[in-house]
């Protein structure tokens, strides 16, 4: 990730995450956006991952409970919003 931005914006029903990616890969392993498929993995770390975790816990707490996530963990995840730089 060479640039990007994430934020909490009320009134929008899903996270918006613009960004620019830069890296090297051999031609036979290159996947262009047109080749992306449902189920492909995306690895996200640091600030964006923290905010994404918090927002998912806030917006999908009931789904998480049904999946077996306990209330303490959900609350801890929601509280991560306190550590996000842009609000």
CSV table of N, CA and C in Angstrom, one decimal:
chain,number,residue,atom,x,y,z
A,1,UNK,N,0.9,-1.2,0.0
A,1,UNK,CA,0.0,0.0,0.0
A,1,UNK,C,0.9,1.2,0.0
A,2,UNK,N,0.8,2.0,-1.0
A,2,UNK,CA,1.6,3.2,-1.0
A,2,UNK,C,0.8,4.5,-0.7
A,3,UNK,N,-0.4,4.4,-0.6
A,3,UNK,CA,-1.3,5.5,-0.2
A,3,UNK,C,-2.7,5.0,0.0
A,4,UNK,N,-3.5,5.9,0.6
A,4,UNK,CA,-4.9,5.5,0.8
A,4,UNK,C,-5.4,6.3,1.9
A,5,UNK,N,-6.7,6.0,2.2
A,5,UNK,CA,-7.3,6.7,3.3
A,5,UNK,C,-8.5,5.9,3.7
A,6,UNK,N,-8.8,5.9,5.0
A,6,UNK,CA,-10.0,5.3,5.5
A,6,UNK,C,-10.6,6.2,6.6
A,7,UNK,N,-11.9,6.1,6.8
A,7,UNK,CA,-12.5,7.0,7.8
A,7,UNK,C,-13.8,6.4,8.2
A,8,UNK,N,-14.4,7.0,9.3
A,8,UNK,CA,-15.7,6.7,9.7
A,8,UNK,C,-16.6,7.8,9.2
A,9,UNK,N,-17.5,7.5,8.3
A,9,UNK,CA,-18.4,8.5,7.7
A,9,UNK,C,-19.8,8.0,7.9
A,10,UNK,N,-20.5,8.8,8.8
A,10,UNK,CA,-21.9,8.4,9.1
A,10,UNK,C,-22.8,8.7,7.9
A,11,UNK,N,-23.8,7.9,7.7
A,11,UNK,CA,-24.7,8.1,6.6
A,11,UNK,C,-24.4,7.3,5.4
A,12,UNK,N,-23.2,6.7,5.4
A,12,UNK,CA,-22.8,5.8,4.3
A,12,UNK,C,-22.9,4.4,4.8
A,13,UNK,N,-23.6,3.5,4.0
A,13,UNK,CA,-23.9,2.2,4.5
A,13,UNK,C,-22.8,1.1,4.3
A,14,UNK,N,-21.6,1.5,3.9
A,14,UNK,CA,-20.5,0.6,3.8
A,14,UNK,C,-19.2,1.4,3.8
A,15,UNK,N,-18.1,0.7,4.3
A,15,UNK,CA,-16.8,1.4,4.3
A,15,UNK,C,-16.3,1.7,2.9
A,16,UNK,N,-15.6,2.8,2.8
A,16,UNK,CA,-15.0,3.2,1.6
A,16,UNK,C,-13.5,3.3,1.8
A,17,UNK,N,-12.8,2.5,1.0
A,17,UNK,CA,-11.3,2.4,1.2
A,17,UNK,C,-10.6,2.6,-0.1
A,18,UNK,N,-10.3,3.9,-0.4
A,18,UNK,CA,-9.4,4.1,-1.6
A,18,UNK,C,-8.0,3.8,-1.3
A,19,UNK,N,-7.2,3.3,-2.3
A,19,UNK,CA,-5.8,3.1,-2.0
A,19,UNK,C,-5.1,2.8,-3.3
A,20,UNK,N,-3.8,2.8,-3.2
A,20,UNK,CA,-2.9,2.5,-4.4
A,20,UNK,C,-2.0,1.4,-4.0
A,21,UNK,N,-1.8,0.4,-4.8
A,21,UNK,CA,-1.0,-0.7,-4.5
A,21,UNK,C,0.2,-0.7,-5.4
A,22,UNK,N,1.3,-1.1,-4.9
A,22,UNK,CA,2.5,-1.2,-5.7
A,22,UNK,C,3.3,-2.4,-5.3
A,23,UNK,N,3.8,-3.2,-6.2
A,23,UNK,CA,4.6,-4.4,-5.8
A,23,UNK,C,5.1,-5.1,-7.0
A,24,UNK,N,5.9,-6.1,-6.8
A,24,UNK,CA,6.5,-6.9,-7.9
A,24,UNK,C,6.0,-8.3,-7.8
A,25,UNK,N,5.8,-8.9,-9.0
A,25,UNK,CA,5.3,-10.3,-9.1
A,25,UNK,C,5.8,-10.8,-10.5
A,26,UNK,N,6.0,-12.1,-10.5
A,26,UNK,CA,6.4,-12.7,-11.9
A,26,UNK,C,5.1,-12.7,-12.7
A,27,UNK,N,5.2,-12.6,-14.0
A,27,UNK,CA,4.1,-12.5,-14.9
A,27,UNK,C,3.1,-13.7,-14.7
A,28,UNK,N,3.6,-14.9,-14.4
A,28,UNK,CA,2.7,-16.0,-14.3
A,28,UNK,C,1.9,-16.0,-13.0
A,29,UNK,N,2.2,-15.1,-12.0
A,29,UNK,CA,1.5,-15.0,-10.8
A,29,UNK,C,0.7,-13.7,-10.7
A,30,UNK,N,0.7,-12.9,-11.7
A,30,UNK,CA,0.0,-11.6,-11.8
A,30,UNK,C,-1.5,-11.9,-11.8
A,31,UNK,N,-2.3,-11.2,-10.9
A,31,UNK,CA,-3.7,-11.2,-11.0
A,31,UNK,C,-4.2,-9.8,-11.1
A,32,UNK,N,-4.8,-9.5,-12.2
A,32,UNK,CA,-5.3,-8.1,-12.4
A,32,UNK,C,-6.7,-8.0,-11.8
A,33,UNK,N,-7.1,-6.8,-11.6
A,33,UNK,CA,-8.4,-6.7,-11.0
A,33,UNK,C,-9.5,-7.4,-11.7
A,34,UNK,N,-9.4,-7.5,-13.0
A,34,UNK,CA,-10.4,-8.2,-13.8
A,34,UNK,C,-10.4,-9.7,-13.5
A,35,UNK,N,-9.3,-10.2,-12.9
A,35,UNK,CA,-9.2,-11.6,-12.6
A,35,UNK,C,-9.6,-11.9,-11.1
A,36,UNK,N,-9.9,-10.9,-10.3
A,36,UNK,CA,-10.3,-11.1,-8.9
A,36,UNK,C,-11.6,-11.9,-8.9
A,37,UNK,N,-11.7,-12.8,-7.9
A,37,UNK,CA,-12.9,-13.6,-7.8
A,37,UNK,C,-13.3,-13.6,-6.3
A,38,UNK,N,-14.6,-13.8,-6.1
A,38,UNK,CA,-15.1,-13.9,-4.8
A,38,UNK,C,-14.4,-15.1,-4.1
A,39,UNK,N,-14.0,-14.8,-2.9
A,39,UNK,CA,-13.2,-15.8,-2.1
A,39,UNK,C,-11.7,-15.6,-2.1
A,40,UNK,N,-11.2,-14.7,-3.0
A,40,UNK,CA,-9.8,-14.3,-3.0
A,40,UNK,C,-9.5,-13.7,-1.7
A,41,UNK,N,-8.3,-13.9,-1.2
A,41,UNK,CA,-7.8,-13.3,0.1
A,41,UNK,C,-7.2,-12.0,-0.1
A,42,UNK,N,-7.5,-11.1,0.8
A,42,UNK,CA,-6.9,-9.8,0.9
A,42,UNK,C,-6.3,-9.7,2.3
A,43,UNK,N,-5.0,-9.3,2.4
A,43,UNK,CA,-4.4,-9.2,3.7
A,43,UNK,C,-4.3,-7.7,4.1
A,44,UNK,N,-4.8,-7.3,5.2
A,44,UNK,CA,-4.8,-5.9,5.6
A,44,UNK,C,-4.2,-5.8,7.0
A,45,UNK,N,-3.4,-4.9,7.2
A,45,UNK,CA,-2.8,-4.7,8.5
A,45,UNK,C,-2.9,-3.3,9.0
A,46,UNK,N,-2.5,-3.1,10.2
A,46,UNK,CA,-2.4,-1.8,10.9
A,46,UNK,C,-3.7,-1.0,10.9
A,47,UNK,N,-3.7,0.3,10.7
A,47,UNK,CA,-4.9,1.2,10.9
A,47,UNK,C,-6.1,0.7,10.2
A,48,UNK,N,-6.0,0.4,8.9
A,48,UNK,CA,-7.2,0.0,8.2
A,48,UNK,C,-7.8,-1.3,8.8
A,49,UNK,N,-7.0,-2.2,9.2
A,49,UNK,CA,-7.5,-3.5,9.8
A,49,UNK,C,-8.2,-3.2,11.1
A,50,UNK,N,-7.6,-2.2,11.9
A,50,UNK,CA,-8.2,-1.9,13.2
A,50,UNK,C,-9.6,-1.3,12.9
A,51,UNK,N,-9.6,-0.3,12.0
A,51,UNK,CA,-10.9,0.3,11.8
A,51,UNK,C,-11.9,-0.6,11.2
A,52,UNK,N,-11.5,-1.5,10.2
A,52,UNK,CA,-12.4,-2.4,9.6
A,52,UNK,C,-13.0,-3.4,10.7
A,53,UNK,N,-12.1,-3.9,11.6
A,53,UNK,CA,-12.5,-4.8,12.7
A,53,UNK,C,-13.6,-4.1,13.5
A,54,UNK,N,-13.3,-2.8,13.9
A,54,UNK,CA,-14.3,-2.1,14.7
A,54,UNK,C,-15.6,-1.9,14.0
A,55,UNK,N,-15.6,-1.5,12.8
A,55,UNK,CA,-16.8,-1.2,12.1
A,55,UNK,C,-17.6,-2.5,11.9
A,56,UNK,N,-17.0,-3.6,11.5
A,56,UNK,CA,-17.7,-4.9,11.4
A,56,UNK,C,-18.3,-5.3,12.7
A,57,UNK,N,-17.6,-5.1,13.8
A,57,UNK,CA,-18.2,-5.5,15.1
A,57,UNK,C,-19.4,-4.6,15.5
A,58,UNK,N,-19.3,-3.3,15.1
A,58,UNK,CA,-20.3,-2.3,15.4
A,58,UNK,C,-21.6,-2.6,14.5
A,59,UNK,N,-21.3,-2.9,13.3
A,59,UNK,CA,-22.5,-3.0,12.3
A,59,UNK,C,-23.0,-4.4,12.2
A,60,UNK,N,-22.2,-5.4,12.6
A,60,UNK,CA,-22.6,-6.8,12.4
A,60,UNK,C,-22.5,-7.7,13.7
A,61,UNK,N,-22.7,-7.0,14.8
A,61,UNK,CA,-22.5,-7.7,16.1
A,61,UNK,C,-23.4,-9.0,16.2
A,62,UNK,N,-24.6,-8.9,15.7
A,62,UNK,CA,-25.5,-10.0,15.8
A,62,UNK,C,-25.0,-11.2,14.9
A,63,UNK,N,-24.5,-10.9,13.8
A,63,UNK,CA,-23.9,-11.9,12.9
A,63,UNK,C,-22.7,-12.6,13.6
A,64,UNK,N,-21.9,-11.8,14.2
A,64,UNK,CA,-20.8,-12.3,14.9
A,64,UNK,C,-21.2,-13.2,16.1
A,65,UNK,N,-22.2,-12.8,16.8
A,65,UNK,CA,-22.7,-13.6,17.9
A,65,UNK,C,-23.2,-15.0,17.4
A,66,UNK,N,-23.9,-14.9,16.3
A,66,UNK,CA,-24.4,-16.2,15.7
A,66,UNK,C,-23.3,-17.1,15.2
A,67,UNK,N,-22.1,-16.5,14.9
A,67,UNK,CA,-21.0,-17.2,14.4
A,67,UNK,C,-20.1,-17.7,15.6
A,68,UNK,N,-20.6,-17.4,16.9
A,68,UNK,CA,-19.9,-17.8,18.0
A,68,UNK,C,-18.9,-16.9,18.7
A,69,UNK,N,-18.9,-15.6,18.2
A,69,UNK,CA,-18.0,-14.6,18.9
A,69,UNK,C,-18.7,-14.1,20.1
A,70,UNK,N,-18.0,-14.1,21.3
A,70,UNK,CA,-18.6,-13.7,22.5
A,70,UNK,C,-18.7,-12.1,22.6
A,71,UNK,N,-19.6,-11.7,23.5
A,71,UNK,CA,-19.9,-10.2,23.7
A,71,UNK,C,-18.6,-9.5,24.1
A,72,UNK,N,-17.8,-10.0,24.9
A,72,UNK,CA,-16.6,-9.3,25.4
A,72,UNK,C,-15.7,-9.0,24.2
A,73,UNK,N,-15.5,-10.0,23.3
A,73,UNK,CA,-14.7,-9.8,22.1
A,73,UNK,C,-15.3,-8.8,21.2
A,74,UNK,N,-16.6,-8.8,21.0
A,74,UNK,CA,-17.3,-7.8,20.2
A,74,UNK,C,-17.1,-6.4,20.7
A,75,UNK,N,-17.2,-6.3,22.1
A,75,UNK,CA,-17.1,-5.0,22.7
A,75,UNK,C,-15.6,-4.5,22.5
A,76,UNK,N,-14.7,-5.4,22.7
A,76,UNK,CA,-13.2,-5.0,22.5
A,76,UNK,C,-13.0,-4.5,21.1
A,77,UNK,N,-13.6,-5.2,20.2
A,77,UNK,CA,-13.4,-4.8,18.8
A,77,UNK,C,-14.1,-3.4,18.5
A,78,UNK,N,-15.3,-3.2,19.0
A,78,UNK,CA,-15.9,-1.9,18.8
A,78,UNK,C,-15.1,-0.8,19.5
A,79,UNK,N,-14.5,-1.0,20.6
A,79,UNK,CA,-13.7,0.0,21.3
A,79,UNK,C,-12.4,0.3,20.5
A,80,UNK,N,-12.1,-0.4,19.5
A,80,UNK,CA,-10.9,-0.1,18.7
A,80,UNK,C,-11.2,1.2,17.9
A,81,UNK,N,-12.4,1.6,17.8
A,81,UNK,CA,-12.7,2.9,17.1
A,81,UNK,C,-12.1,4.1,17.9
A,82,UNK,N,-11.8,3.9,19.2
A,82,UNK,CA,-11.2,5.0,20.0
A,82,UNK,C,-9.7,5.1,19.5
A,83,UNK,N,-9.1,4.2,18.8
A,83,UNK,CA,-7.7,4.3,18.5
A,83,UNK,C,-7.6,4.7,17.0
A,84,UNK,N,-8.6,4.9,16.3
A,84,UNK,CA,-8.6,5.3,14.9
A,84,UNK,C,-8.2,6.8,14.8
A,85,UNK,N,-7.3,7.1,13.9
A,85,UNK,CA,-6.9,8.5,13.8
A,85,UNK,C,-7.8,9.5,13.2
A,86,UNK,N,-8.6,9.0,12.2
A,86,UNK,CA,-9.6,9.9,11.5
A,86,UNK,C,-11.0,9.6,11.9
A,87,UNK,N,-11.7,10.6,12.4
A,87,UNK,CA,-13.1,10.3,12.9
A,87,UNK,C,-14.0,11.4,12.4
